[in-house]
CSV table of C-alpha atoms and ligand atoms in Angstrom, one decimal:
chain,number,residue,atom,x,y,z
K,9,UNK,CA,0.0,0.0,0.0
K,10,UNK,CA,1.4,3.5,-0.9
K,11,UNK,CA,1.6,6.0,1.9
K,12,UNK,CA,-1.9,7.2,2.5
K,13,UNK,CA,-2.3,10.6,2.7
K,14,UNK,CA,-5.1,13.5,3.5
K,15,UNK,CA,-8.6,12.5,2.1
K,16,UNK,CA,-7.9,9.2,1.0
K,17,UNK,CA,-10.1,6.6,2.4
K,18,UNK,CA,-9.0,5.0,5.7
K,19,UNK,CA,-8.8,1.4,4.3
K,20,UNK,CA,-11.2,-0.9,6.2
K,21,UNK,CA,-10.0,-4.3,7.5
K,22,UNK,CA,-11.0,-7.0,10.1
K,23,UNK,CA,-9.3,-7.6,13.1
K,24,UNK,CA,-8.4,-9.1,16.3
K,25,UNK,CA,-8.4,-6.9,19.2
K,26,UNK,CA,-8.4,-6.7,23.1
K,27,UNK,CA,-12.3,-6.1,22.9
K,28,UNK,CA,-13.4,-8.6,20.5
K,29,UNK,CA,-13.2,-8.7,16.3
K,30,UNK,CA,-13.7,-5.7,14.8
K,31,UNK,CA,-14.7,-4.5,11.5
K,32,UNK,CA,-13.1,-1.2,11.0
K,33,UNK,CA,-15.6,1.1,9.1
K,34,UNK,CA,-18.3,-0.5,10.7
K,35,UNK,CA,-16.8,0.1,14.1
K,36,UNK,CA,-16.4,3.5,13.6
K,37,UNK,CA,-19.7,4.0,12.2
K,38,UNK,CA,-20.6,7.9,12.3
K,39,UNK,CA,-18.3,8.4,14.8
K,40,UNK,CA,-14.5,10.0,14.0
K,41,UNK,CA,-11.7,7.7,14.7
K,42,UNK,CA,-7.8,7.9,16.0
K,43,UNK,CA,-6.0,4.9,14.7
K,44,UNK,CA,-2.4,4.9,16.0
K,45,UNK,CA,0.2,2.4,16.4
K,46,UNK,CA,2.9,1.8,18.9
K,47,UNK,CA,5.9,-0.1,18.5
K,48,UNK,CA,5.4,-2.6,21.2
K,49,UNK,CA,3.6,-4.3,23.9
K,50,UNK,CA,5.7,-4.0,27.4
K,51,UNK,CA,7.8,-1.3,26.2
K,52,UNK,CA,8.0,2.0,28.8
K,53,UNK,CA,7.0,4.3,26.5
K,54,UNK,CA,4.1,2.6,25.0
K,55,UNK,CA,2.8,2.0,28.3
K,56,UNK,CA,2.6,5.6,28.9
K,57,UNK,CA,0.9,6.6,26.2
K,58,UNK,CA,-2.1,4.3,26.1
K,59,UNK,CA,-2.3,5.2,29.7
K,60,UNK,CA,-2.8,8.2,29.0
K,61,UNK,CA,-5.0,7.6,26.1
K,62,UNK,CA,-7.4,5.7,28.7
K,63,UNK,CA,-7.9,9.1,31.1
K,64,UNK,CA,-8.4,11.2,28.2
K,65,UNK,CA,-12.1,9.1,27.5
K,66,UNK,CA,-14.2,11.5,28.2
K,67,UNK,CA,-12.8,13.8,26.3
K,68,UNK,CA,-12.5,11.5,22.8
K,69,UNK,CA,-16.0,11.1,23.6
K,70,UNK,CA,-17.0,14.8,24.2
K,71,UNK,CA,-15.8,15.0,20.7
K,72,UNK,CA,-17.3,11.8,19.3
K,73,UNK,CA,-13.9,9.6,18.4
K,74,UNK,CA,-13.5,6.4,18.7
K,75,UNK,CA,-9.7,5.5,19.5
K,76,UNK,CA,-8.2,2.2,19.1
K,77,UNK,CA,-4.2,1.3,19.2
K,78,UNK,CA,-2.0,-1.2,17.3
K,79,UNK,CA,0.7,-3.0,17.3
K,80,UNK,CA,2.3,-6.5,16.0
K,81,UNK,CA,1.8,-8.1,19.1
K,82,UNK,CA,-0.6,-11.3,19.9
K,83,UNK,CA,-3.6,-10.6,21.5
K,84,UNK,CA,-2.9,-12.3,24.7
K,85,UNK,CA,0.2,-10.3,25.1
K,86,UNK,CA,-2.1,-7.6,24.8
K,87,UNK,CA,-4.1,-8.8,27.6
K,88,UNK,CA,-1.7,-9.3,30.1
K,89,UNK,CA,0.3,-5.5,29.4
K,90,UNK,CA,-3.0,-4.0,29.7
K,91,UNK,CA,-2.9,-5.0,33.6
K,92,UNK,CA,0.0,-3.0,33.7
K,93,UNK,CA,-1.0,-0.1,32.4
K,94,UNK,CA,-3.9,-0.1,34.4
K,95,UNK,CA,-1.2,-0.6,37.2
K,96,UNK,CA,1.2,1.6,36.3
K,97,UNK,CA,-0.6,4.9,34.5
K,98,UNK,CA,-3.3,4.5,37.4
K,99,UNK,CA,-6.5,3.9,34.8
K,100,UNK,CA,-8.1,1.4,32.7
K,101,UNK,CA,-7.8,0.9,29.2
K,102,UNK,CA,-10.9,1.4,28.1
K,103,UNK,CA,-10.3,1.3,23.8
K,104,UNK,CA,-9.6,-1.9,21.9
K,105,UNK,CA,-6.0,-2.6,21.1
K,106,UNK,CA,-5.8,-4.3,17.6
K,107,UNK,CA,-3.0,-7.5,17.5
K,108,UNK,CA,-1.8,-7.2,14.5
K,109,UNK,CA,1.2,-10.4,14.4
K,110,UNK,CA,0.5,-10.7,10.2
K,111,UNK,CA,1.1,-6.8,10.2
K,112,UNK,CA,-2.0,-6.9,7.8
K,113,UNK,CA,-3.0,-3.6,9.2
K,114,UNK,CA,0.6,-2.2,9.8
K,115,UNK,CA,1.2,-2.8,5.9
K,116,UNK,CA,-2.0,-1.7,4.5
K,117,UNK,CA,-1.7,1.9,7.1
K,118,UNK,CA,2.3,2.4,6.0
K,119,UNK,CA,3.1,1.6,9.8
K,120,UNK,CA,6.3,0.1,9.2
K,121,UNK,CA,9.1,2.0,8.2
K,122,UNK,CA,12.0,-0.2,7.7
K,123,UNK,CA,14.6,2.2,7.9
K,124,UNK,CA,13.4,2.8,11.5
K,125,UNK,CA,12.8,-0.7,12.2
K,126,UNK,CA,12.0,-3.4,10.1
K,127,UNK,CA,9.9,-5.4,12.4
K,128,UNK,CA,8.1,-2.9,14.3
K,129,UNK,CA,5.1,-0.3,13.8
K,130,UNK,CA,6.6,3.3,14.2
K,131,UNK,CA,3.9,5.9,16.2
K,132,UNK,CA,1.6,6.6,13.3
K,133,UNK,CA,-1.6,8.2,13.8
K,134,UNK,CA,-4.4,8.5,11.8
K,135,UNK,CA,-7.6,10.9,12.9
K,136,UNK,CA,-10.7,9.7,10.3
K,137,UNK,CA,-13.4,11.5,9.7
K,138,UNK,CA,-17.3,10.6,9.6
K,139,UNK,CA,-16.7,10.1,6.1
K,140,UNK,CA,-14.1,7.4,6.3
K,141,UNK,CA,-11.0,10.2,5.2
K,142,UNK,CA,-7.9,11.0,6.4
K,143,UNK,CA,-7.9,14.1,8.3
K,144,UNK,CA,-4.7,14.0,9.8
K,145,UNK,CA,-1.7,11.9,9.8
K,146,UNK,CA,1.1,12.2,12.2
K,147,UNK,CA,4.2,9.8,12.9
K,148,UNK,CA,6.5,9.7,15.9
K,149,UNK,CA,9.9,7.6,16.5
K,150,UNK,CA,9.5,5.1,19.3
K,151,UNK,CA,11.4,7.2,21.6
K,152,UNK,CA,9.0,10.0,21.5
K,153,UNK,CA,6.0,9.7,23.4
K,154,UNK,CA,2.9,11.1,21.8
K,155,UNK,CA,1.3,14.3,23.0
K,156,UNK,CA,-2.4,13.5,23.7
K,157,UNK,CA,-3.7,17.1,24.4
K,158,UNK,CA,-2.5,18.2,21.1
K,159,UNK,CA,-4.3,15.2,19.3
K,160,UNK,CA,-7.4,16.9,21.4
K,161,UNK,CA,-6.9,20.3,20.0
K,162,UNK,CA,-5.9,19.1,16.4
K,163,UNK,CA,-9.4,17.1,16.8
K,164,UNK,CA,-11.0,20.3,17.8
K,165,UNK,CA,-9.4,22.5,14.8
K,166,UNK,CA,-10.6,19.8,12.4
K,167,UNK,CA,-14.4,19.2,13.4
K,168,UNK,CA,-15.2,22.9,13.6
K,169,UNK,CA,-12.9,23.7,10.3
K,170,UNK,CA,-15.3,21.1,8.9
K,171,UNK,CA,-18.6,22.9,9.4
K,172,UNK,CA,-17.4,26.3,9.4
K,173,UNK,CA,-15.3,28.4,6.6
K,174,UNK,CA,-13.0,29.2,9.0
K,175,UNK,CA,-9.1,27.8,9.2
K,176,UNK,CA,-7.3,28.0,13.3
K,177,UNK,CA,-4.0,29.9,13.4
K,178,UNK,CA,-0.8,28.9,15.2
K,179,UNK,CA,-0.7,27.7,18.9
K,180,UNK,CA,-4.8,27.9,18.4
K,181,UNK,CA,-6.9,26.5,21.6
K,182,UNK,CA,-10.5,25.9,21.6
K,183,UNK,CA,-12.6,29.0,22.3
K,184,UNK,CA,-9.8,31.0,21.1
K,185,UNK,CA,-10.5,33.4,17.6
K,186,UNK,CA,-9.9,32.0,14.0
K,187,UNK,CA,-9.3,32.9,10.7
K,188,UNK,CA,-11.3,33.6,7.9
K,189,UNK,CA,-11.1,31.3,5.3
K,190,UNK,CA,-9.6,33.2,2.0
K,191,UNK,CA,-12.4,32.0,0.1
K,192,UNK,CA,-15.2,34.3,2.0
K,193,UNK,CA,-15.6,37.5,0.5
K,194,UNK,CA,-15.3,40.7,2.4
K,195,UNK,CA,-18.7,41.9,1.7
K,196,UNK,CA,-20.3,38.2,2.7
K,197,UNK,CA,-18.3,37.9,6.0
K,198,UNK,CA,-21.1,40.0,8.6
K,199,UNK,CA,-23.5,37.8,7.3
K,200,UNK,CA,-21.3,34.4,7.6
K,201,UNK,CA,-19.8,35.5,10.7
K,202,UNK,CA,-22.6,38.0,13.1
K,203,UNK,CA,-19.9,37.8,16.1
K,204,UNK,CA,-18.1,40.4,14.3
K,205,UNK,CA,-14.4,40.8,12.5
K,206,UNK,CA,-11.2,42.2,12.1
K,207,UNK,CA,-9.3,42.8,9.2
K,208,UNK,CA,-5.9,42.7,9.6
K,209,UNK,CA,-4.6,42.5,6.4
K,210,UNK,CA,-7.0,41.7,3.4
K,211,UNK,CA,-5.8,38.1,3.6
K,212,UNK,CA,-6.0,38.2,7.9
K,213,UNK,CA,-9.1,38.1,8.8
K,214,UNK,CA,-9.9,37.4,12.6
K,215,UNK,CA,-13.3,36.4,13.7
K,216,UNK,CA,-14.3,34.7,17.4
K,217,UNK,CA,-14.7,31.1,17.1
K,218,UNK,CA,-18.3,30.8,15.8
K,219,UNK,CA,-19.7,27.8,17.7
K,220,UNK,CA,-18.6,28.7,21.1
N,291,LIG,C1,9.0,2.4,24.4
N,291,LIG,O1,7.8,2.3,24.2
N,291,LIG,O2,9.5,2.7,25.4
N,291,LIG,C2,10.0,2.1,23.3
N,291,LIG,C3,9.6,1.2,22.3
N,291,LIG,C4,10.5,0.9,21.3
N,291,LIG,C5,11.7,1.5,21.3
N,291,LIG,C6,12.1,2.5,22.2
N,291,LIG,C7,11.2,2.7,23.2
């Protein structure tokens, strides 16, 4: 599979995971999703991050994601690490983790970069929208532990860029103001936008996020 990239379709599979068999699209259903891969099970990094992952529930749901974690591993490896993260990181994983030994799903999502490591899923992450695209992809080396309030933010840039004409500036935080879209036209913008405007250059224009 050739790398996939923003708004291709998130290619569905079946698979094996710590909650049961799932069936990718139809798991998701109209929900978004965050598919992201970790190198290994038992490795300290790893266990960190789906930790973390697990107390940040709520807010996935707030937002209506669905996340579920990967890597090469059996399931029943997957089973027993899961008690230690709920050990360790002080939570429960509450999100299915997909066992992937076949790499099925590692291949078909570009997971595995060889020059990296040729056995093992680098930190790819994939946020999907309702419609099944790419929204985002993001990859991390296996000494770098993801960032889990950014995925939140990135989430919140990309579900209210998707039903507003309005694009989020640098450093950008929920509730925060946002750009105009180039594509509005001055004279259509108090109409689009009733909160009111500033034009700071005829390219910048700043408006306060609309759905807050
Ligand atoms: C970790 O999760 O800690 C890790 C995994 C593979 C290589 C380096 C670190």
């Amino acid at each position: 599979m050739a790398t996939l990239r923003l708004g291709d379709i998130a290619p569905d599979f079946t698979a094996e995971t710590s909650e049961g068999t799932i069936h990718f699209h139809e798991w998701l259903g109209n929900s978004w999703g965050v598919l992201f891969s970790h190198p290994a099970d038992f490795t300290p990094v790893c266990t960190t991050e789906l930790g973390a992952a697990a107390k940040y529930k709520d807010e996935f749901a707030k937002r209506n994601v669905k996340i579920a974690a990967l890597s090469v591993d059996p399931i029943d490896k997957h089973h027993e690490w899961i008690k230690d993260i709920n050990e360790t990181q002080n939570t429960t994983v509450n999100f299915p983790i997909i066992a992937d030994p076949e790499k099925k799903v590692a291949l078909l999502y570009d997971m595995i970069h060889p020059n990296a490591s040729e056995n093992f899923t680098v930190r790819s992450v994939f946020v999907i929208g309702p419609d099944k695209k790419v929204k985002l992809t993001l990859t991390y080396p296996a000494s770098t532990g993801r960032n889990f309030v950014e995925l939140l933010r990135v989430i919140d840039s990309l579900q209210l860029t998707a039903n507003y004409s309005v694009a989020t500036p640098a450093d950008w935080k929920s509730g925060e103001d946002v750009v105009i879209v180039p594509s509005v036209k001055d004279e259509d913008i108090p109409a689009k936008f009733p909160k009111g405007h500033t034009r700071v250059k005829p390219y910048l224009r700043m408006t306060p996020q609309p759905n807050k």
